[in-house]
Coordinates of C-alpha atoms in Angstrom, one line a residue:
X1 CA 7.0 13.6 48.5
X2 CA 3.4 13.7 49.8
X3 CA 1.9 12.9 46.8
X4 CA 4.5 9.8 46.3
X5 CA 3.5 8.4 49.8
X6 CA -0.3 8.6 48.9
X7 CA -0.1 6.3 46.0
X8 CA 1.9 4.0 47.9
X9 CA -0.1 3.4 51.1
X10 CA -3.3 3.3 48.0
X11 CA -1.3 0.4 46.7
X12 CA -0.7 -1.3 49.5
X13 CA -4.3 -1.5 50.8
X14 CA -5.4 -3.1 47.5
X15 CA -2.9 -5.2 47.9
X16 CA -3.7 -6.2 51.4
X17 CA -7.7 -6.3 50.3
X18 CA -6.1 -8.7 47.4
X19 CA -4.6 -11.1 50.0
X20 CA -7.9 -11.0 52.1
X21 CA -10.1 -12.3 48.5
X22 CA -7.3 -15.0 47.9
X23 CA -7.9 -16.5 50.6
X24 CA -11.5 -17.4 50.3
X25 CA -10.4 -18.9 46.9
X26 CA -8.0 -21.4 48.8
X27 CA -11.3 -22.3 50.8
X28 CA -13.6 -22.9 47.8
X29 CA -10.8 -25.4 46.4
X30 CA -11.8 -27.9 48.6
X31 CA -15.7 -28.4 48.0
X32 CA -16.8 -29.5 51.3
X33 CA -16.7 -25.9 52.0
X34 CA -19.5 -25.5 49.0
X35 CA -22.0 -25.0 51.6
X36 CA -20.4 -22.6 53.6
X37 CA -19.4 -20.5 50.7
X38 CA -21.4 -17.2 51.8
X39 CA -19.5 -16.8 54.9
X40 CA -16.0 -16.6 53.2
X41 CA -17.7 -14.9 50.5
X42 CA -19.8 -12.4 51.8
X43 CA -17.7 -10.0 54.3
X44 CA -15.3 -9.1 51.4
X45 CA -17.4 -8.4 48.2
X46 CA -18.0 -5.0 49.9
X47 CA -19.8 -2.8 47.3
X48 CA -20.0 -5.1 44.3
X49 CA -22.5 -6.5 42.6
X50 CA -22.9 -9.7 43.5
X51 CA -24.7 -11.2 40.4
X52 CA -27.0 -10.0 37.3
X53 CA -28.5 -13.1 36.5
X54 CA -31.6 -13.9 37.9
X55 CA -32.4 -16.2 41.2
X56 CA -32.3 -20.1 40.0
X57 CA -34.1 -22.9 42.2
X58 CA -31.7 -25.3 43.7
X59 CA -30.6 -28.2 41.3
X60 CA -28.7 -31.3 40.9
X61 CA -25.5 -32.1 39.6
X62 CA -25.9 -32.2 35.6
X63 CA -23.5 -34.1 33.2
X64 CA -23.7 -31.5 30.7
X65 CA -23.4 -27.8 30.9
X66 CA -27.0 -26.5 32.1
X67 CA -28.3 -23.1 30.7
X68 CA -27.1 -21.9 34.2
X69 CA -23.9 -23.4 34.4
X70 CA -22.9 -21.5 31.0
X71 CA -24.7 -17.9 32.1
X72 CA -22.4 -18.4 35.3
X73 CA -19.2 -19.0 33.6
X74 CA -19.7 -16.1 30.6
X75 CA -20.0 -13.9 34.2
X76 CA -17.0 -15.0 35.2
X77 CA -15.2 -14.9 32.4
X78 CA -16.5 -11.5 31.7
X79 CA -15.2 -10.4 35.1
X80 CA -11.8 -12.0 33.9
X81 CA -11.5 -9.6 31.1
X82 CA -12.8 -6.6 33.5
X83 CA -9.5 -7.1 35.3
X84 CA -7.2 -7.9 32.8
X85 CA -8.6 -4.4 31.0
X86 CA -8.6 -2.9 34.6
X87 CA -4.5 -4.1 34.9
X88 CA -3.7 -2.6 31.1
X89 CA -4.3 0.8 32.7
X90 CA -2.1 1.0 35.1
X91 CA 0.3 1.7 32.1
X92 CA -2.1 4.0 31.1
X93 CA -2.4 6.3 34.3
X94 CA 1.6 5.9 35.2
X95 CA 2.4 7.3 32.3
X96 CA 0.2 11.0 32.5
X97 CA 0.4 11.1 36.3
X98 CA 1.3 9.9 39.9
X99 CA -1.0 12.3 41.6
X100 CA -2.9 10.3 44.2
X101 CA -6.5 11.3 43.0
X102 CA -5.0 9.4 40.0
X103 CA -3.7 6.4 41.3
X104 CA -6.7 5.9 43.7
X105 CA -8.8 6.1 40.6
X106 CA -7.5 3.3 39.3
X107 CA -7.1 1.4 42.7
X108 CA -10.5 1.5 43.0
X109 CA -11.7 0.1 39.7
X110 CA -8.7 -2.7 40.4
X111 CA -10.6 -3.0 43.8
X112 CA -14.2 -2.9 42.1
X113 CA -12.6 -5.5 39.4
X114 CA -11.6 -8.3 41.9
X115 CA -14.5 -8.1 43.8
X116 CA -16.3 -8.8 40.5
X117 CA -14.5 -12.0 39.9
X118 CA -14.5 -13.4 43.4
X119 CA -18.5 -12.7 43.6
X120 CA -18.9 -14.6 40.0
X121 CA -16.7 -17.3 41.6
X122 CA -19.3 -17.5 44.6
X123 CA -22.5 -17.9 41.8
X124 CA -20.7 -20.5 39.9
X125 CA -19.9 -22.8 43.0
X126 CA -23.3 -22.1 44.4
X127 CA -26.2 -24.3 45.0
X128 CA -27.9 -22.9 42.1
X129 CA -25.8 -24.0 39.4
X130 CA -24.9 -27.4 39.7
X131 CA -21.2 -27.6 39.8
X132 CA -19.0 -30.4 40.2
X133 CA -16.2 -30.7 42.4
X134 CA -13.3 -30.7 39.9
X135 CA -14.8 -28.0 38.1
X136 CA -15.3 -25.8 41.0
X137 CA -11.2 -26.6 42.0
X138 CA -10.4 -26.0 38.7
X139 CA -11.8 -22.1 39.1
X140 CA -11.4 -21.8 42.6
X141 CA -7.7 -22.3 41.6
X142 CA -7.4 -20.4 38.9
X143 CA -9.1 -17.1 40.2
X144 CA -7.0 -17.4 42.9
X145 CA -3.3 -17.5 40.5
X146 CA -5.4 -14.3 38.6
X147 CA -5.7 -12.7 42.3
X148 CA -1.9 -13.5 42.8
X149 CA -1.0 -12.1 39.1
X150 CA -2.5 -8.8 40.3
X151 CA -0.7 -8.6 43.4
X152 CA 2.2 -8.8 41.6
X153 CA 1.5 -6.4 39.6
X154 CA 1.0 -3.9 42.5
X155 CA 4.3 -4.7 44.5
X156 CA 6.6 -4.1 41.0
X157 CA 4.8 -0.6 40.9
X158 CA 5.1 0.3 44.3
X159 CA 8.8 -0.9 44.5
X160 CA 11.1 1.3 45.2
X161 CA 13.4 -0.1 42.8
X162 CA 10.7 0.6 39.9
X163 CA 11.0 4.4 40.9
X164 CA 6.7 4.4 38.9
X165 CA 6.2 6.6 41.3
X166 CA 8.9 8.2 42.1
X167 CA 10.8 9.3 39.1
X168 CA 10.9 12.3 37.3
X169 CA 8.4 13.0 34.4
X170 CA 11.7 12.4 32.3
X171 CA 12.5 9.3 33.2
X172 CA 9.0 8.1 32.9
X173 CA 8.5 8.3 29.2
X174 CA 5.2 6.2 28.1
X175 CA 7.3 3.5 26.2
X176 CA 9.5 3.2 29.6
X177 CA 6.5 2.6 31.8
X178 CA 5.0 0.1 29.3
X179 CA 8.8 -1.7 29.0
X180 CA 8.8 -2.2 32.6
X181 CA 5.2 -3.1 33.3
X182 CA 4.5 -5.3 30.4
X183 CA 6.1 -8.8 32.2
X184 CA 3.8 -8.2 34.9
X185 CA 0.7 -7.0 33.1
X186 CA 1.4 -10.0 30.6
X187 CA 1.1 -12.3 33.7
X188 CA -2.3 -11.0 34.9
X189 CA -2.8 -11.2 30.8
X190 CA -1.9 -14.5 30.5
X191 CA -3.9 -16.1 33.7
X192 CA -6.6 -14.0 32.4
X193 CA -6.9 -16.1 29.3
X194 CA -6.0 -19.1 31.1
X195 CA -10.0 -18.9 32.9
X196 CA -11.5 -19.4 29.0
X197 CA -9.2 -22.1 29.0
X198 CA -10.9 -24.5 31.9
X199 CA -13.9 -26.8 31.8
X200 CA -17.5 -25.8 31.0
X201 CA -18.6 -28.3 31.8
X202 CA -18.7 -31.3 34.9
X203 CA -18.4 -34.4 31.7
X204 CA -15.1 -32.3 30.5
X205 CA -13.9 -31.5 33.9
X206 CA -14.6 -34.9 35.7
X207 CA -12.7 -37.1 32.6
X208 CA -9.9 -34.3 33.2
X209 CA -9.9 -35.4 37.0
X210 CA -10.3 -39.3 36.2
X211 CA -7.3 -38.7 33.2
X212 CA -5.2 -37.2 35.8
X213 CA -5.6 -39.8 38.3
X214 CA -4.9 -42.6 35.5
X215 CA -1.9 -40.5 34.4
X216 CA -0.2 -40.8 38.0
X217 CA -0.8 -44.3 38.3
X218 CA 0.6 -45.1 34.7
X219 CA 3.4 -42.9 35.1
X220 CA 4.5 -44.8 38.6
X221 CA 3.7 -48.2 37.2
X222 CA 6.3 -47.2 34.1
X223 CA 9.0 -46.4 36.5
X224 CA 9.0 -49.1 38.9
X225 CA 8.5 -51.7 36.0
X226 CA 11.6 -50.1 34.3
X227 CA 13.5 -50.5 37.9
X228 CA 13.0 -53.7 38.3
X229 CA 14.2 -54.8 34.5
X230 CA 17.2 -52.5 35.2
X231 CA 17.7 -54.7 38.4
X232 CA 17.2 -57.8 36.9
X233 CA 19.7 -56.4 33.9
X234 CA 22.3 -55.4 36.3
X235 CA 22.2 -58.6 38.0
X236 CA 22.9 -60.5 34.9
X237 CA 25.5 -58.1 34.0
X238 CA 27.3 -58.0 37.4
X239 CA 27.6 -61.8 37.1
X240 CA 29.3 -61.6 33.1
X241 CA 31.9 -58.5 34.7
X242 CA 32.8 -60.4 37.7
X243 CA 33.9 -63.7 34.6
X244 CA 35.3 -61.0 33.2
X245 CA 37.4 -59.5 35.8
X246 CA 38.7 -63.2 36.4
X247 CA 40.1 -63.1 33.3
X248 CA 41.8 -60.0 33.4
X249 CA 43.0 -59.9 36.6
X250 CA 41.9 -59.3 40.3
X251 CA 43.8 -55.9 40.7
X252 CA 42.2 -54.3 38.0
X253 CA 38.4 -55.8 39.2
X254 CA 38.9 -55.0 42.6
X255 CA 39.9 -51.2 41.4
X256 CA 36.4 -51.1 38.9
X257 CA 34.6 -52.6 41.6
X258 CA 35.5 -50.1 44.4
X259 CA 35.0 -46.9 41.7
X260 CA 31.5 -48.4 41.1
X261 CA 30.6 -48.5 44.9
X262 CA 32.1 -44.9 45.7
X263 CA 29.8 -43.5 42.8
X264 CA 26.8 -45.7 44.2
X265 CA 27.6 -44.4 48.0
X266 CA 27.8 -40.6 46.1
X267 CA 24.6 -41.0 44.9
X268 CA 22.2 -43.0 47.7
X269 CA 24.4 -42.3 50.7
X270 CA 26.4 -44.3 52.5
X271 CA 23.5 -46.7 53.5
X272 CA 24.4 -48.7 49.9
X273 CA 20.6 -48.3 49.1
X274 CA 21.0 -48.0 45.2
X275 CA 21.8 -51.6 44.6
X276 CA 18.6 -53.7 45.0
X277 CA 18.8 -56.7 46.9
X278 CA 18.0 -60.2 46.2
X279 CA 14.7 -59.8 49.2
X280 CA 13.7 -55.9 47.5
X281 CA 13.9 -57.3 44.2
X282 CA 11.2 -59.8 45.5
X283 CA 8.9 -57.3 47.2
X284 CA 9.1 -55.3 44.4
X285 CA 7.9 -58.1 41.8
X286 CA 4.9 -59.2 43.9
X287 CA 3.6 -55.3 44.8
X288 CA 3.5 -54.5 41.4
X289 CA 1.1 -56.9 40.5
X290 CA -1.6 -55.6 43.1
X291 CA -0.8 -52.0 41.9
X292 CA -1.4 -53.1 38.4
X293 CA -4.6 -54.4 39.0
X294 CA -4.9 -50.7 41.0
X295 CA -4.2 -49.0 37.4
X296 CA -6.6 -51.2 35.9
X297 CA -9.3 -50.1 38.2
X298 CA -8.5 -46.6 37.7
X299 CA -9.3 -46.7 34.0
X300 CA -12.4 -49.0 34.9
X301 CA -13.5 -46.2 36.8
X302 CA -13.6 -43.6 33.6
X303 CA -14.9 -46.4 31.1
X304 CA -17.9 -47.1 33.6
X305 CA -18.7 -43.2 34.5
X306 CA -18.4 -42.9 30.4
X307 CA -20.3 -45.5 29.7
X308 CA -23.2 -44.5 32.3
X309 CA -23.1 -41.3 30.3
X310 CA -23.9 -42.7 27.1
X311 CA -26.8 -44.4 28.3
X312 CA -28.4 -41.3 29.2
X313 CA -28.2 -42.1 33.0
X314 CA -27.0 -38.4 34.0
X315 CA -29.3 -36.7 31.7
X316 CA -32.2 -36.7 34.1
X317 CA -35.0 -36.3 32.0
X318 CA -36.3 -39.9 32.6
X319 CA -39.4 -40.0 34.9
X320 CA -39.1 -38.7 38.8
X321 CA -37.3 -35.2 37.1
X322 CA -35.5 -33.3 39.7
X323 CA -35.3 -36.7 42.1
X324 CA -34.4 -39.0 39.7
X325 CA -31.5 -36.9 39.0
X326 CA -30.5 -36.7 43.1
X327 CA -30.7 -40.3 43.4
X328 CA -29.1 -41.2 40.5
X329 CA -26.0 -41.6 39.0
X330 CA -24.7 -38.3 39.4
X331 CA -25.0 -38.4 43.3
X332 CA -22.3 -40.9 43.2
X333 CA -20.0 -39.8 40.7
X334 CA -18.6 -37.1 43.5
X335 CA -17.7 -40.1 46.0
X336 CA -16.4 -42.2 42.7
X337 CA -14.1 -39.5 41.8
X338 CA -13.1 -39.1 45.4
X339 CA -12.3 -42.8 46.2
X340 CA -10.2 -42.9 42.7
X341 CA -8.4 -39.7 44.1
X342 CA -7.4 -41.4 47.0
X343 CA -6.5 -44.5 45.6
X344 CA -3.9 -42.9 43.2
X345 CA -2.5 -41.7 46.3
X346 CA -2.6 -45.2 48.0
X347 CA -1.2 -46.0 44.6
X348 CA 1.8 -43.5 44.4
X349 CA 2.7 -43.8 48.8
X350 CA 2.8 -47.8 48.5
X351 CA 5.1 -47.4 45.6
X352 CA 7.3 -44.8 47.1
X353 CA 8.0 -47.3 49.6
X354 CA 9.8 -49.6 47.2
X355 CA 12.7 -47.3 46.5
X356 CA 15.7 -48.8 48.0
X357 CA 17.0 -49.3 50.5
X358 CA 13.2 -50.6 51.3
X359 CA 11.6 -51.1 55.0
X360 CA 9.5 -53.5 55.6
X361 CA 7.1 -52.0 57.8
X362 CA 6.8 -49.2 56.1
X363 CA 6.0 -51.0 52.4
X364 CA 3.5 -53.5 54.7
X365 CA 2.0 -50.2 56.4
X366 CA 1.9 -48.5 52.7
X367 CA 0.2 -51.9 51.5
X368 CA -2.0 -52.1 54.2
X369 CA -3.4 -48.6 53.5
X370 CA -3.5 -49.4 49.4
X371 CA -6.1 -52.2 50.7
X372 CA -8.0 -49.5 52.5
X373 CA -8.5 -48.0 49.6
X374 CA -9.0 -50.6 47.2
X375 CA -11.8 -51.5 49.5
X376 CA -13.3 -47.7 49.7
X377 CA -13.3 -47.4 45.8
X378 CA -14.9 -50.8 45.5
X379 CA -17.3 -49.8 47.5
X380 CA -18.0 -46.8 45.8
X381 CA -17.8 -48.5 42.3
X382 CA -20.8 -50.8 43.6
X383 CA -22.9 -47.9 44.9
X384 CA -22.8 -46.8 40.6
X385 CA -25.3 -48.0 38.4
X386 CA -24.5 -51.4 36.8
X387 CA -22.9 -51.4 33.5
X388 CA -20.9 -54.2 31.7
X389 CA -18.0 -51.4 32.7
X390 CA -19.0 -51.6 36.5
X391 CA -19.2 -55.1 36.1
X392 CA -15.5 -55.2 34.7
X393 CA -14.2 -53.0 37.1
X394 CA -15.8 -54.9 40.1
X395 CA -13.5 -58.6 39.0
X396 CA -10.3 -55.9 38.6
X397 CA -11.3 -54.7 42.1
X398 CA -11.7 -58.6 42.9
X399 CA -8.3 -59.2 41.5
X400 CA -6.6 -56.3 43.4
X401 CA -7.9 -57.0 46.4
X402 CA -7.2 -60.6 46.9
X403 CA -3.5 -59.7 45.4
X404 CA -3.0 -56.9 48.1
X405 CA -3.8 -59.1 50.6
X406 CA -1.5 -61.9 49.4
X407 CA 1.5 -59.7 49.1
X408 CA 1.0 -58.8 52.8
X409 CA 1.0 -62.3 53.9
X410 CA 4.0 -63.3 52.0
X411 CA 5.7 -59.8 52.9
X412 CA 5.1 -60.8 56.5
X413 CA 6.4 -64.3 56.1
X414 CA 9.5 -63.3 54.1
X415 CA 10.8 -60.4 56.1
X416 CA 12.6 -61.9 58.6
X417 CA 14.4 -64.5 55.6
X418 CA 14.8 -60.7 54.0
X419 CA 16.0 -58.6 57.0
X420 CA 18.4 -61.2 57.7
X421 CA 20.2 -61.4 54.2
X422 CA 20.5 -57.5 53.9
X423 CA 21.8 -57.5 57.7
X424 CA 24.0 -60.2 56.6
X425 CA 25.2 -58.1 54.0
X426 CA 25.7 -54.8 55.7
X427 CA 27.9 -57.4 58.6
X428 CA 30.2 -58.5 55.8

C-alpha cells in the first residue's frame, strides 16, 4: 500500500505543477502581455534550460519567417516531440513496475519535458524573434491544449478506477496497460502533431487571422440574407394559403392556422417572435446593407495587407534598415488586424440583434457600436501605406459609414410607426 500511495501523491504534484505552466499559456494568448512575458515565465521553468540558441538583438516584426523565427519554432517543436516521447513511456514503466523510484523517474522527465516546451514558448514570443500576434495566440493556445492532454493523461493513471497502480502484476499485462493508456497517450500524440501543424510564419498566420475574420462576417451575412428571402417567401405564401383556405372552408383554415402557431409558440416561446413583422422585416433590409459594406471592408483589409506585401513594403531591406522596418508597414498591421477583429464582432453583435422578436434599442445600440468600429478600422486602414487596395477599401469604408449612419436615423424615425404595429398586434 505504501508504495501505491507514493506514485500517487508523485502524480498529483506533476499534475498540480502542470496546472501552474497552463496558466501562463492563457496569459501569452493575449499579446499585450508580450512584454511581461518573463514574469509569468520565469518562477515556473525551475531547472530547465531555458534556450540553446544564442542571444539575438531586438528586432521588428518581419513578414516572412526570419532565420530566428524558424530556429525558435524547430525548438519548440523539438520540445513537442520530447513530451509526446516522454508520455509513450508511461506505458512503458507501468508495465515493469509501480515502485515509486520508478514512477518518480518518469515524473520527473514529464516534469523536465513541460518545462521544456513552456520555456521554448517564452523564446518564440520574445522580443527577439519578431512574432506576430496571431502567431503567438496560435502557440500560446496550442501548448496550452498539449499541457491539458498531459494532465489527462496523469488523472486516467492515477484513477482509481484504472487500478495502473494498483492492480496485481496479473492484471497488468503489457498489452492491458497499452489498451487502456493508448486513448489518452493518443491525445497528448495527436496535440503533439498538431504544433507542426501551425503557422511559421506572421504572412501565413496573419491571412489565417484576416480569413477567419472574413469567414465570420460571410457566414452571418449568408444567414440573415437567407432569413429575410424566407420572410419575404413566407409572406407571399401566407397570402396564397389564406385564398386557399377560403376556398375550402373556414373550419379547416382556422384548424391549419392554430397547428401552425402552436408549433411557432413551441419553438420561439410564447412571445410569437418567429414570425417577422412587417417593421423587423424593414430593419432587417436596411442593416444588411451597412453590414455588407462591413464584409466588403473586411476582405479590403486582406487584399491591401497582401498587396503591401507584394510590393516589398514589409521586407525591410530598403534604406533606414532596422527603422525603416519599425515605422513601416509592419508597425500597423498589429492595429489593422485588431480593428478588423473587432469589427467582425461589431459585425456578428449588430446582427444578432436582428433575430426576432427584434428591440429597437438594442439593434440601434448594436448599430451604434458597429459605427464605432467602422470608424476605428478606418482609421486604422488610413494609418497603412497607400495602395490602390487601401484606396478601395477607404470608399467601402466611405460607403459603410455613411450607410450605418442612415440606418440609425431612419431606425430612430421608424420605431415608434414599428413599436406601435407589433403592440397593435400583440393587443389583438
Amino acid at each position: 500500500m505504501a508504495t501505491a500511495s507514493f506514485p500517487l501523491v508523485t502524480l498529483d504534484a506533476l499534475g498540480r505543477h502542470l496546472s501552474k505552466l497552463r496558466a501562463p499559456c492563457s496569459l501569452l494568448g493575449h499579446h499585450a502581455c508580450k512584454d511581461n512575458i518573463v514574469l509569468y515565465i520565469t518562477p515556473l521553468l525551475g531547472h530547465a534550460a531555458t534556450t540553446s540558441l544564442p542571444p539575438a538583438p531586438l528586432t521588428s516584426l518581419q513578414w516572412t519567417a526570419s532565420p530566428a523565427l524558424q530556429d525558435a519554432l524547430k525548438l519548440l517543436t523539438d520540445s513537442g516531440d520530447r513530451v509526446r516521447d516522454t508520455a509513450t513511456k508511461f506505458s512503458l514503466v507501468l508495465t515493469t513496475t509501480t515502485s515509486g523510484p520508478g514512477i518518480k523517474s518518469i515524473c520527473d522527465e514529464m516534469r523536465q519535458s513541460c518545462d521544456s516546451l513552456l520555456a521554448a514558448l517564452a523564446l518564440l514570443v520574445g522580443p527577439a524573434i519578431g512574432a506576430g500576434g496571431p502567431l503567438m495566440e496560435l502557440y500560446c493556445q496550442q501548448v496550452r491544449s498539449i499541457l491539458r492532454a498531459i494532465e489527462e493523461l496523469l488523472r486516467h493513471i492515477a484513477s482509481p478506477d484504472s487500478r495502473l497502480l494498483s492492480a496485481p502484476r496479473p492484471l497488468r499485462s503489457p498489452e492491458g496497460v497499452k489498451d487502456e493508456l493508448a486513448p489518452k497517450t493518443g491525445v497528448v500524440w495527436q496535440q503533439c502533431e498538431e504544433l507542426k501543424k501551425l503557422p511559421r510564419s506572421n504572412r501565413v498566420a496573419y491571412r489565417r487571422a484576416f480569413l477567419t475574420h472574413l469567414s465570420a462576417v460571410k457566414d452571418t451575412l449568408r444567414e440573415f440574407r437567407e432569413m429575410l428571402a424566407e420572410a419575404e417567401d413566407d409572406a407571399g405564401t401566407e397570402s396564397e394559403e389564406e385564398d386557399d383556405e377560403e376556398e375550402e372552408g373556414e373550419e379547416g383554415g382556422l384548424a391549419g392556422e392554430m397547428a401552425d402557431l402552436e408549433l411557432e409558440e413551441a419553438f420561439w416561446g410564447g412571445n410569437g417572435g418567429g414570425a417577422m413583422r412587417e417593421w423587423e422585416k424593414e430593419n432587417l433590409s436596411r442593416c444588411l446593407v451597412p453590414l455588407g459594406h462591413c464584409g466588403e471592408m473586411v476582405k479590403g483589409f486582406l487584399e491591401a495587407v497582401e498587396e503591401v506585401a507584394m510590393e516589398g513594403g514589409g521586407e525591410g531591406e530598403a534604406e533606414g534598415g532596422q527603422h525603416a522596418r519599425e515605422s513601416g508597414w509592419m508597425g500597423n498591421i498589429k492595429e489593422l488586424e485588431e480593428s478588423c477583429q473587432g469589427l467582425t464582432a461589431a459585425v456578428v453583435n449588430a446582427a444578432d440583434a436582428l433575430y426576432p422578436p427584434q428591440a429597437p434599442q438594442e439593434l440601434q445600440s448594436q448599430l451604434a457600436s458597429l459605427g464605432a468600429a467602422v470608424a476605428h478600422a478606418t482609421a486604422a486602414l488610413g494609418r497603412f501605406p497607400a495602395s490602390p487596395a487601401v484606396t478601395r477599401c477607404q470608399a467601402v469604408a466611405r460607403n459603410a459609414m455613411a450607410t450605418v449612419a442612415v440606418g440609425l436615423a431612419e431606425e430612430t424615425e421608424g420605431e415608434g410607426e414599428g413599436g406601435g404595429e407589433g403592440g397593435g398586434e400583440g393587443g389583438g
